Each structure stands twice: as structure tokens, then as C-alpha cells.
Short mmCIF file of C-alpha atoms and ligand atoms in Angstrom, two decimals:
data_model
loop_
_atom_site.label_atom_id
_atom_site.label_comp_id
_atom_site.label_asym_id
_atom_site.label_seq_id
_atom_site.Cartn_x
_atom_site.Cartn_y
_atom_site.Cartn_z
CA UNK A 1 76.80 64.39 -179.16
CA UNK A 2 74.44 62.33 -181.53
CA UNK A 3 74.63 59.47 -179.64
CA UNK A 4 74.40 61.06 -176.38
CA UNK A 5 70.93 62.35 -177.96
CA UNK A 6 69.48 59.21 -179.37
CA UNK A 7 70.63 57.87 -176.41
CA UNK A 8 68.47 60.00 -174.19
CA UNK A 9 65.12 58.99 -176.85
CA UNK A 10 66.26 55.82 -176.15
CA UNK A 11 66.25 56.05 -171.98
CA UNK A 12 62.99 58.07 -172.27
CA UNK A 13 61.07 56.18 -174.95
CA UNK A 14 60.85 53.34 -171.72
CA UNK A 15 60.18 55.35 -168.83
CA UNK A 16 57.59 56.98 -170.36
CA UNK A 17 56.61 53.70 -171.36
CA UNK A 18 56.99 52.11 -167.61
CA UNK A 19 55.49 55.43 -166.10
CA UNK A 20 52.63 55.53 -168.61
CA UNK A 21 51.52 51.75 -168.20
CA UNK A 22 51.92 52.70 -164.30
CA UNK A 23 49.64 55.41 -163.82
CA UNK A 24 46.58 54.42 -161.63
CA UNK A 25 43.89 57.46 -162.64
CA UNK A 26 43.36 59.80 -164.92
CA UNK A 27 44.52 62.68 -163.35
CA UNK A 28 47.91 61.07 -162.79
CA UNK A 29 48.33 60.53 -167.08
CA UNK A 30 47.39 63.73 -167.55
CA UNK A 31 50.18 65.26 -165.44
CA UNK A 32 52.23 62.61 -166.91
CA UNK A 33 51.50 63.99 -170.69
CA UNK A 34 52.32 67.79 -169.26
CA UNK A 35 55.27 66.08 -167.75
CA UNK A 36 56.66 63.92 -171.47
CA UNK A 37 55.13 66.20 -174.26
CA UNK A 38 54.16 69.76 -172.11
CA UNK A 39 56.04 72.91 -172.69
CA UNK A 40 58.78 72.61 -169.87
CA UNK A 41 57.96 68.70 -170.26
CA UNK A 42 60.99 65.78 -171.12
CA UNK A 43 60.79 65.51 -174.44
CA UNK A 44 60.48 69.18 -175.44
CA UNK A 45 64.07 69.35 -173.61
CA UNK A 46 65.30 66.23 -175.21
CA UNK A 47 63.90 68.07 -178.81
CA UNK A 48 65.31 71.49 -178.01
CA UNK A 49 68.77 69.79 -178.16
CA UNK A 50 68.29 69.36 -181.63
CA UNK A 51 69.43 73.18 -182.04
CA UNK A 52 73.74 72.17 -181.66
CA UNK A 53 73.90 69.29 -183.44
CA UNK A 54 75.49 68.85 -187.04
CA UNK A 55 72.78 69.85 -189.94
CA UNK A 56 73.12 65.93 -191.27
CA UNK A 57 72.16 64.38 -187.80
CA UNK A 58 69.60 66.65 -186.96
CA UNK A 59 67.13 65.17 -189.45
CA UNK A 60 67.51 61.87 -188.35
CA UNK A 61 67.36 62.91 -184.91
CA UNK A 62 64.22 65.12 -185.00
CA UNK A 63 62.53 62.39 -186.67
CA UNK A 64 63.24 59.52 -184.18
CA UNK A 65 62.13 62.12 -181.66
CA UNK A 66 58.79 63.21 -183.06
CA UNK A 67 58.48 59.28 -183.92
CA UNK A 68 58.74 59.58 -179.72
CA UNK A 69 56.37 61.79 -179.61
CA UNK A 70 53.19 60.40 -181.55
CA UNK A 71 54.43 56.81 -179.58
CA UNK A 72 54.10 58.68 -176.41
CA UNK A 73 50.35 60.40 -176.84
CA UNK A 74 49.87 56.41 -179.07
CA UNK A 75 50.20 54.88 -175.39
CA UNK A 76 48.53 57.30 -172.84
CA UNK A 77 45.83 57.16 -175.18
CA UNK A 78 45.50 53.68 -175.21
CA UNK A 79 46.68 53.70 -171.21
CA UNK A 80 43.28 55.89 -171.28
CA UNK A 81 40.67 53.91 -172.64
CA UNK A 82 41.80 50.81 -170.32
CA UNK A 83 41.43 53.52 -167.03
CA UNK A 84 38.29 53.74 -168.64
CA UNK A 85 36.62 50.32 -169.03
CA UNK A 86 38.15 49.38 -165.81
CA UNK A 87 36.10 51.98 -164.18
CA UNK A 88 33.11 51.15 -166.45
CA UNK A 89 33.18 47.41 -164.47
CA UNK A 90 33.67 48.74 -161.19
CA UNK A 91 30.78 51.15 -161.41
CA UNK A 92 28.57 48.15 -160.70
CA UNK A 93 30.17 48.03 -157.52
CA UNK A 94 30.08 51.49 -156.40
CA UNK A 95 27.35 53.18 -157.73
CA UNK A 96 24.46 50.76 -157.59
CA UNK A 97 21.23 52.04 -157.20
CA UNK A 98 18.53 50.37 -155.49
CA UNK A 99 15.74 50.50 -157.76
CA UNK A 100 13.08 48.43 -155.21
CA UNK A 101 14.26 51.48 -152.56
CA UNK A 102 10.67 53.91 -151.50
CA UNK A 103 11.57 56.90 -149.65
CA UNK A 104 9.59 58.05 -146.66
CA UNK A 105 6.72 59.65 -149.37
CA UNK A 106 7.47 63.87 -148.43
CA UNK A 107 3.51 64.69 -147.89
CA UNK A 108 1.63 67.50 -148.56
CA UNK A 109 -0.03 70.05 -146.00
CA UNK A 110 -3.52 71.18 -147.33
CA UNK A 111 -5.33 74.29 -145.74
CA UNK A 112 -7.42 73.96 -142.78
CA UNK A 113 -11.35 73.10 -143.17
CA UNK A 114 -12.35 76.71 -141.88
CA UNK A 115 -9.72 77.99 -144.32
CA UNK A 116 -12.04 75.83 -147.09
CA UNK A 117 -15.00 77.42 -146.00
CA UNK A 118 -13.90 80.45 -145.37
CA UNK A 119 -12.64 80.83 -148.86
CA UNK A 120 -15.76 78.91 -150.08
CA UNK A 121 -18.11 81.82 -148.92
CA UNK A 122 -16.24 85.10 -149.50
CA UNK A 123 -16.25 83.84 -153.12
CA UNK A 124 -19.98 82.82 -153.15
CA UNK A 125 -20.09 86.87 -152.01
CA UNK A 126 -18.27 87.95 -154.36
CA UNK A 127 -20.06 86.45 -156.97
CA UNK A 128 -22.91 88.53 -155.72
CA UNK A 129 -20.44 91.67 -155.40
CA UNK A 130 -19.90 91.53 -151.90
CA UNK A 131 -16.50 93.41 -151.18
CA UNK A 132 -14.73 91.78 -147.84
CA UNK A 133 -13.87 94.41 -144.55
CA UNK A 134 -12.29 93.50 -141.89
CA UNK A 135 -11.89 95.05 -138.26
CA UNK A 136 -10.48 94.55 -135.22
CA UNK A 137 -10.45 91.55 -132.16
CA UNK A 138 -10.29 94.59 -129.72
CA UNK A 139 -12.94 96.60 -129.83
CA UNK A 140 -14.77 99.26 -128.22
CA UNK A 141 -17.86 99.05 -126.11
CA UNK A 142 -19.93 101.23 -127.98
CA UNK A 143 -18.91 99.29 -131.58
CA UNK A 144 -19.11 96.40 -130.57
CA UNK A 145 -22.82 96.75 -128.37
CA UNK A 146 -24.03 100.08 -127.72
CA UNK A 147 -24.06 101.46 -131.64
CA UNK A 148 -25.77 97.96 -131.32
CA UNK A 149 -28.72 98.98 -130.14
CA UNK A 150 -27.42 97.65 -126.95
CA UNK A 151 -27.55 98.96 -124.23
CA UNK A 152 -25.24 98.46 -120.85
CA UNK A 153 -28.27 97.20 -119.22
CA UNK A 154 -29.55 95.07 -122.17
CA UNK A 155 -30.47 91.56 -121.50
CA UNK A 156 -28.45 90.36 -124.28
CA UNK A 157 -24.93 91.66 -122.89
CA UNK A 158 -25.07 89.54 -120.16
CA UNK A 159 -24.84 87.08 -122.43
CA UNK A 160 -22.36 87.93 -124.62
CA UNK A 161 -20.54 89.31 -121.41
CA UNK A 162 -16.62 88.87 -122.89
CA UNK A 163 -12.95 89.30 -122.22
CA UNK A 164 -12.72 92.60 -121.48
CA UNK A 165 -8.31 93.95 -121.61
CA UNK A 166 -8.30 96.96 -120.48
CA UNK A 167 -10.26 98.42 -118.00
CA UNK A 168 -14.02 97.56 -119.06
CA UNK A 169 -14.01 99.92 -122.01
CA UNK A 170 -12.34 97.60 -124.72
CA UNK A 171 -12.67 93.57 -124.76
CA UNK A 172 -12.31 90.69 -127.59
CA UNK A 173 -15.09 91.69 -129.46
CA UNK A 174 -17.92 89.26 -129.29
CA UNK A 175 -19.65 89.10 -132.61
CA UNK A 176 -18.32 90.33 -135.33
CA UNK A 177 -21.55 92.92 -135.98
CA UNK A 178 -19.04 96.02 -134.95
CA UNK A 179 -17.74 96.18 -138.41
CA UNK A 180 -21.01 97.07 -139.85
CA UNK A 181 -21.02 100.34 -138.34
CA UNK A 182 -17.23 100.81 -138.42
CA UNK A 183 -17.30 100.20 -142.40
CA UNK A 184 -20.68 102.09 -142.41
CA UNK A 185 -19.20 105.38 -140.23
CA UNK A 186 -16.64 105.13 -143.24
CA UNK A 187 -18.42 104.19 -146.38
CA UNK A 188 -21.23 105.98 -147.80
CA UNK A 189 -23.99 103.35 -150.00
CA UNK A 190 -23.80 101.22 -151.97
CA UNK A 191 -22.31 98.95 -149.12
CA UNK A 192 -22.03 95.15 -149.98
CA UNK A 193 -19.67 94.03 -147.76
CA UNK A 194 -18.89 90.45 -145.81
CA UNK A 195 -16.62 90.72 -142.92
CA UNK A 196 -15.54 87.81 -141.33
CA UNK A 197 -13.06 87.22 -138.57
CA UNK A 198 -12.56 85.43 -134.76
CA UNK A 199 -14.83 86.16 -131.92
CA UNK A 200 -14.74 85.56 -128.06
CA UNK A 201 -17.15 84.68 -125.70
CA UNK A 202 -17.09 83.46 -122.28
CA UNK A 203 -19.23 80.88 -123.05
CA UNK A 204 -18.72 76.85 -121.62
CA UNK A 205 -16.71 75.02 -123.67
CA UNK A 206 -18.34 71.70 -124.93
CA UNK A 207 -19.19 70.60 -128.53
CA UNK A 208 -20.98 73.34 -129.92
CA UNK A 209 -19.62 76.23 -128.31
CA UNK A 210 -16.30 77.51 -127.43
CA UNK A 211 -14.52 80.36 -126.31
CA UNK A 212 -13.19 81.45 -129.95
CA UNK A 213 -14.57 80.84 -133.06
CA UNK A 214 -15.37 82.59 -136.04
CA UNK A 215 -18.19 84.41 -137.56
CA UNK A 216 -18.77 86.20 -141.07
CA UNK A 217 -21.35 89.17 -141.02
CA UNK A 218 -23.06 90.76 -144.29
CA UNK A 219 -23.84 93.94 -144.41
CA UNK A 220 -25.90 95.47 -147.70
CA UNK A 221 -27.18 99.07 -147.74
CA UNK A 222 -28.43 100.69 -150.36
CA UNK A 223 -31.98 102.72 -151.31
CA UNK A 224 -34.96 100.24 -152.05
CA UNK A 225 -33.87 96.88 -150.14
CA UNK A 226 -36.12 95.12 -148.95
CA UNK A 227 -36.39 91.36 -147.19
CA UNK A 228 -36.99 89.93 -150.42
CA UNK A 229 -33.59 90.33 -151.26
CA UNK A 230 -32.43 89.42 -148.20
CA UNK A 231 -34.42 86.43 -148.74
CA UNK A 232 -33.18 85.45 -152.45
CA UNK A 233 -29.43 86.21 -151.02
CA UNK A 234 -29.58 83.58 -148.45
CA UNK A 235 -30.79 81.25 -149.84
CA UNK A 236 -28.27 81.71 -152.90
CA UNK A 237 -25.33 81.51 -150.74
CA UNK A 238 -27.34 78.00 -148.72
CA UNK A 239 -27.38 77.06 -152.36
CA UNK A 240 -24.19 77.11 -153.37
CA UNK A 241 -22.66 76.06 -150.06
CA UNK A 242 -24.31 72.91 -149.29
CA UNK A 243 -26.05 72.38 -152.97
CA UNK A 244 -28.76 72.85 -155.19
CA UNK A 245 -31.82 70.92 -153.77
CA UNK A 246 -31.20 72.61 -150.10
CA UNK A 247 -34.89 74.49 -148.99
CA UNK A 248 -34.34 77.24 -146.85
CA UNK A 249 -36.39 78.37 -144.48
CA UNK A 250 -36.94 81.22 -142.30
CA UNK A 251 -38.12 82.50 -138.65
CA UNK A 252 -38.91 85.17 -136.44
CA UNK A 253 -35.98 85.96 -134.48
CA UNK A 254 -34.76 89.06 -132.75
CA UNK A 255 -31.45 90.85 -132.93
CA UNK A 256 -31.40 94.45 -130.88
CA UNK A 257 -29.76 95.30 -134.07
CA UNK A 258 -32.40 94.52 -137.04
CA UNK A 259 -36.22 94.92 -137.50
CA UNK A 260 -37.56 92.42 -137.97
CA UNK A 261 -34.96 89.85 -137.37
CA UNK A 262 -35.01 86.47 -138.99
CA UNK A 263 -33.39 83.35 -138.56
CA UNK A 264 -32.56 80.90 -141.61
CA UNK A 265 -32.43 77.22 -141.95
CA UNK A 266 -31.13 74.94 -144.51
CA UNK A 267 -32.88 71.60 -144.83
CA UNK A 268 -31.27 68.97 -143.68
CA UNK A 269 -29.17 67.48 -146.19
CA UNK A 270 -29.08 64.15 -144.17
CA UNK A 271 -32.73 63.45 -144.28
CA UNK A 272 -33.98 66.12 -146.68
CA UNK A 273 -35.95 67.19 -144.18
CA UNK A 274 -37.88 64.43 -142.63
CA UNK A 275 -36.18 65.08 -139.23
CA UNK A 276 -33.28 62.63 -137.99
CA UNK A 277 -30.56 62.79 -135.80
CA UNK A 278 -28.43 65.36 -136.70
CA UNK A 279 -30.92 67.98 -137.36
CA UNK A 280 -34.11 69.49 -135.91
CA UNK A 281 -37.16 68.02 -137.38
CA UNK A 282 -35.37 68.03 -140.63
CA UNK A 283 -33.80 71.40 -140.01
CA UNK A 284 -30.56 73.22 -139.73
CA UNK A 285 -30.43 76.76 -138.56
CA UNK A 286 -27.65 78.91 -140.12
CA UNK A 287 -27.66 82.14 -139.38
CA UNK A 288 -29.12 85.45 -137.72
CA UNK A 289 -30.26 87.83 -140.07
CA UNK A 290 -32.26 91.25 -140.72
CA UNK A 291 -33.24 95.00 -142.35
CA UNK A 292 -30.67 97.04 -139.88
CA UNK A 293 -32.35 98.87 -137.10
CA UNK A 294 -33.09 102.34 -138.33
CA UNK A 295 -31.15 103.42 -135.10
CA UNK A 296 -27.93 101.17 -136.70
CA UNK A 297 -27.89 103.25 -139.99
CA UNK A 298 -27.89 106.64 -138.59
CA UNK A 299 -25.27 105.31 -135.47
CA UNK A 300 -23.57 104.44 -138.41
CA UNK A 301 -23.89 108.05 -140.22
CA UNK A 302 -26.55 106.82 -142.88
CA UNK A 303 -30.40 108.80 -143.03
CA UNK A 304 -32.68 106.17 -142.67
CA UNK A 305 -35.36 108.01 -144.47
CA UNK A 306 -33.09 107.28 -147.49
CA UNK A 307 -31.54 104.10 -147.32
CA UNK A 308 -32.39 100.54 -146.05
CA UNK A 309 -30.02 98.05 -145.15
CA UNK A 310 -29.98 94.14 -144.46
CA UNK A 311 -27.37 92.17 -142.20
CA UNK A 312 -27.20 88.97 -141.49
CA UNK A 313 -24.69 87.21 -139.53
CA UNK A 314 -23.03 83.10 -139.66
CA UNK A 315 -20.91 80.65 -137.34
CA UNK A 316 -18.07 79.59 -140.04
CA UNK A 317 -16.99 76.75 -138.00
CA UNK A 318 -20.96 75.80 -137.92
CA UNK A 319 -20.95 75.94 -141.04
CA UNK A 320 -18.00 73.73 -141.83
CA UNK A 321 -19.61 71.57 -138.82
CA UNK A 322 -22.96 71.20 -140.98
CA UNK A 323 -20.90 70.88 -144.45
CA UNK A 324 -18.65 68.32 -143.14
CA UNK A 325 -20.12 66.31 -141.29
CA UNK A 326 -18.30 68.11 -137.87
CA UNK A 327 -19.28 67.08 -134.06
CA UNK A 328 -17.17 68.93 -132.41
CA UNK A 329 -16.60 72.18 -132.70
CA UNK A 330 -13.33 72.01 -130.24
CA UNK A 331 -12.11 69.87 -133.42
CA UNK A 332 -11.04 73.03 -135.07
CA UNK A 333 -8.99 74.41 -132.80
CA UNK A 334 -7.05 71.68 -132.19
CA UNK A 335 -3.65 71.09 -133.90
CA UNK A 336 -4.76 66.85 -134.42
CA UNK A 337 -3.11 66.12 -138.06
CA UNK A 338 -5.87 62.57 -137.59
CA UNK A 339 -9.05 65.42 -138.06
CA UNK A 340 -6.96 67.11 -139.90
CA UNK A 341 -5.98 64.87 -142.24
CA UNK A 342 -9.05 63.96 -143.28
CA UNK A 343 -10.29 67.12 -145.43
N1 DAH B 1 -24.48 89.29 -134.11
C1 DAH B 1 -25.24 87.92 -133.77
C2 DAH B 1 -24.69 87.19 -133.30
O1 DAH B 1 -23.78 87.07 -132.70
C3 DAH B 1 -25.62 87.14 -135.53
C4 DAH B 1 -26.19 88.01 -136.23
C5 DAH B 1 -27.61 88.28 -136.49
C6 DAH B 1 -25.92 89.37 -137.36
C7 DAH B 1 -28.29 88.56 -136.92
C8 DAH B 1 -25.71 89.94 -137.94
C9 DAH B 1 -27.94 89.88 -137.78
O2 DAH B 1 -25.66 91.19 -138.53
O3 DAH B 1 -28.31 90.94 -138.43
O4 DAH B 1 -25.26 86.40 -132.94
#
């Protein structure tokens, strides 16, 4: 019996050494460790037989088994270190990184120039306490024309004639001015809003006209509102947007919904007002404006004997063209990255 156990241990020593040295990777080595030394492992199996040995022999066989156990641990650790070293040496071939490689750079997008301008306009007017109001792009004739003093036979209606969508009753709004009416009808003074958005006209397309473009409307209604308030507002707006050196020119104009009506221009930033190719004798027109016509206030449900107001309307595309020196309004609606990337 004793011979048996010692013989088995000797056999196990030889085969274990061989198998540990042959293990090709960490995984195989771990399987081997469990197979040899684990609870159901080969050495454990031999150890279990010790109980049936006579006491005198048990001690010697036990010591031999424990020694073998230590030896196997040692071989496994050795083999593990060898495998690890081999893997490290191989890393240079299997996991190298080309430090000179330049991947395709990720191009970051950015905001459209009209969005940039709109954000700036909103920021300027919010500093003056204005809120942003919106109205529908599909309008009825009352809000787009009649309530703004533009009756059916009014000549303004010719040029402003638009895209009708429903039996001559609904149309794509030709300006943002109808938001004035809608806002007055649903709010009491004091009113202080800008109303930006898309507008549509049946204009032939050219470098300064498109059938779709953007405007923003301004409306202030309160007690004691005067033309000088309007002028100061325009001045503050133009200098905030175009720079502190710009001068403002106010000229008489005509709009059916304002009385008196004015047009505002800023001095040209390129020639400083002397006159050059990109301006009209030194001036760039930026908006139409005026004191809100009493009848328009009435149409909005506001008593012109107690309140007065001013309004203004500007083309966002035009402001963007002036600020960024864009020569063709059509570029804003064309998805041409060569243009868009410049902002
Ligand atoms: N609605 C006008 C247009 O589309 C612009 C405008 C002029 C708006 C004078 C106003 C204003 O509010 O007072 O051409």
C-alpha cells in the first residue's frame, strides 16, 4: 500500500512537471492548476488515500505529498512568469500603435448665419426688456392686410401679393407685422415685443430678393411713447449690432400701419459714410418703422386716446448681409458648405 501511494506520487511528479511546462497560455495553466491541486484534483485524490495507510507510513507519505504540492505550485508560478514574459515580448508585434497616424479630424458644425444674427437681435432687445412673440406663417387676410390698414384695393396689396393657400382666404404671411395685431388682441399694454420669423412673397428671385426670407417685427405700446423713443431704440440697436461708431439716419417714409412712418439707415462701415460701391451714398437702409397708426391700435383692441406705440420691421437676411458682407441673399437658403463654413 505504501509503495502504491509513493509510486503514484512519483508518477504524478513526472507528469505534472511535463504538463506544466507544456501549458501554452494562462488559461491552460489555470485549468491544469485546478486539475492537479483543486478539490477534485489528482494530487488531492492521492492525498485522500493517506487515511488508509498505517500510521507510521502515513506521516512520511503525507510529507512527500505536501512537498509535491509545493513543487507543483512553484512550477506553475514559474511557467506563469515565462508565459507573461513571452506575451510582453510579442506585444511589439501584435499591439503596436502608430504614433504618427492622423485620423480624419471630426468637423464640428456651427450655427447658420441667420441663426447667429437672430440670436444677436434677441440678445440686444432682451437687454431693453423686450419679449419674443411668435405668430403663424399661414395667415388670414385680416391680420396680414386689413387690420394693418391695407384694404383690398390698396396699392400695397399688389406688390405684397402672396402665396394663397386656401380659396383666397389664407396666405403665407408677407411680413411679420400681423403679429402686432395678434399680440395686441391678446395682451394689454405695456407691450414690448419682437416677433421674428419667415415671410413669403411672390418676388422674382435675385441677389437681394427671395420668395422666402426672414424678418423681425418690433412693437412697443405704452403711455407716453414718442418718436424720440423709437429713434433712441433704433440707435441703440444699430450700434449694438454694427459697432459703436455707426451714425443713424432717419428719413420720412410711408407705411399704411404707421403715422408718421420713417426709414432708418446706418452709416456704411466700409467707407465711413463717404459713399462707396457697397452703400447708397454712405448709408445702408436697415429697417422701416413709425408710430403705430391709431386705427391699428384700435384694431388690436387698444384705445389710442390712452396709449401710443411705435413699431419697426427689419429683414434679418439683409442685416446678416450687411454685417457679414454677403453679396447674395440666396446663399442663406442654399445648403452649400463652402458658404456656411465661413461663419
Ligand atoms: N412690414 C413692413 C414690410 O414688410 C416693414 C415694416 C415697416 C414694419 C414699418 C413695421 C413698420 O412695423 O413700422 O416691409
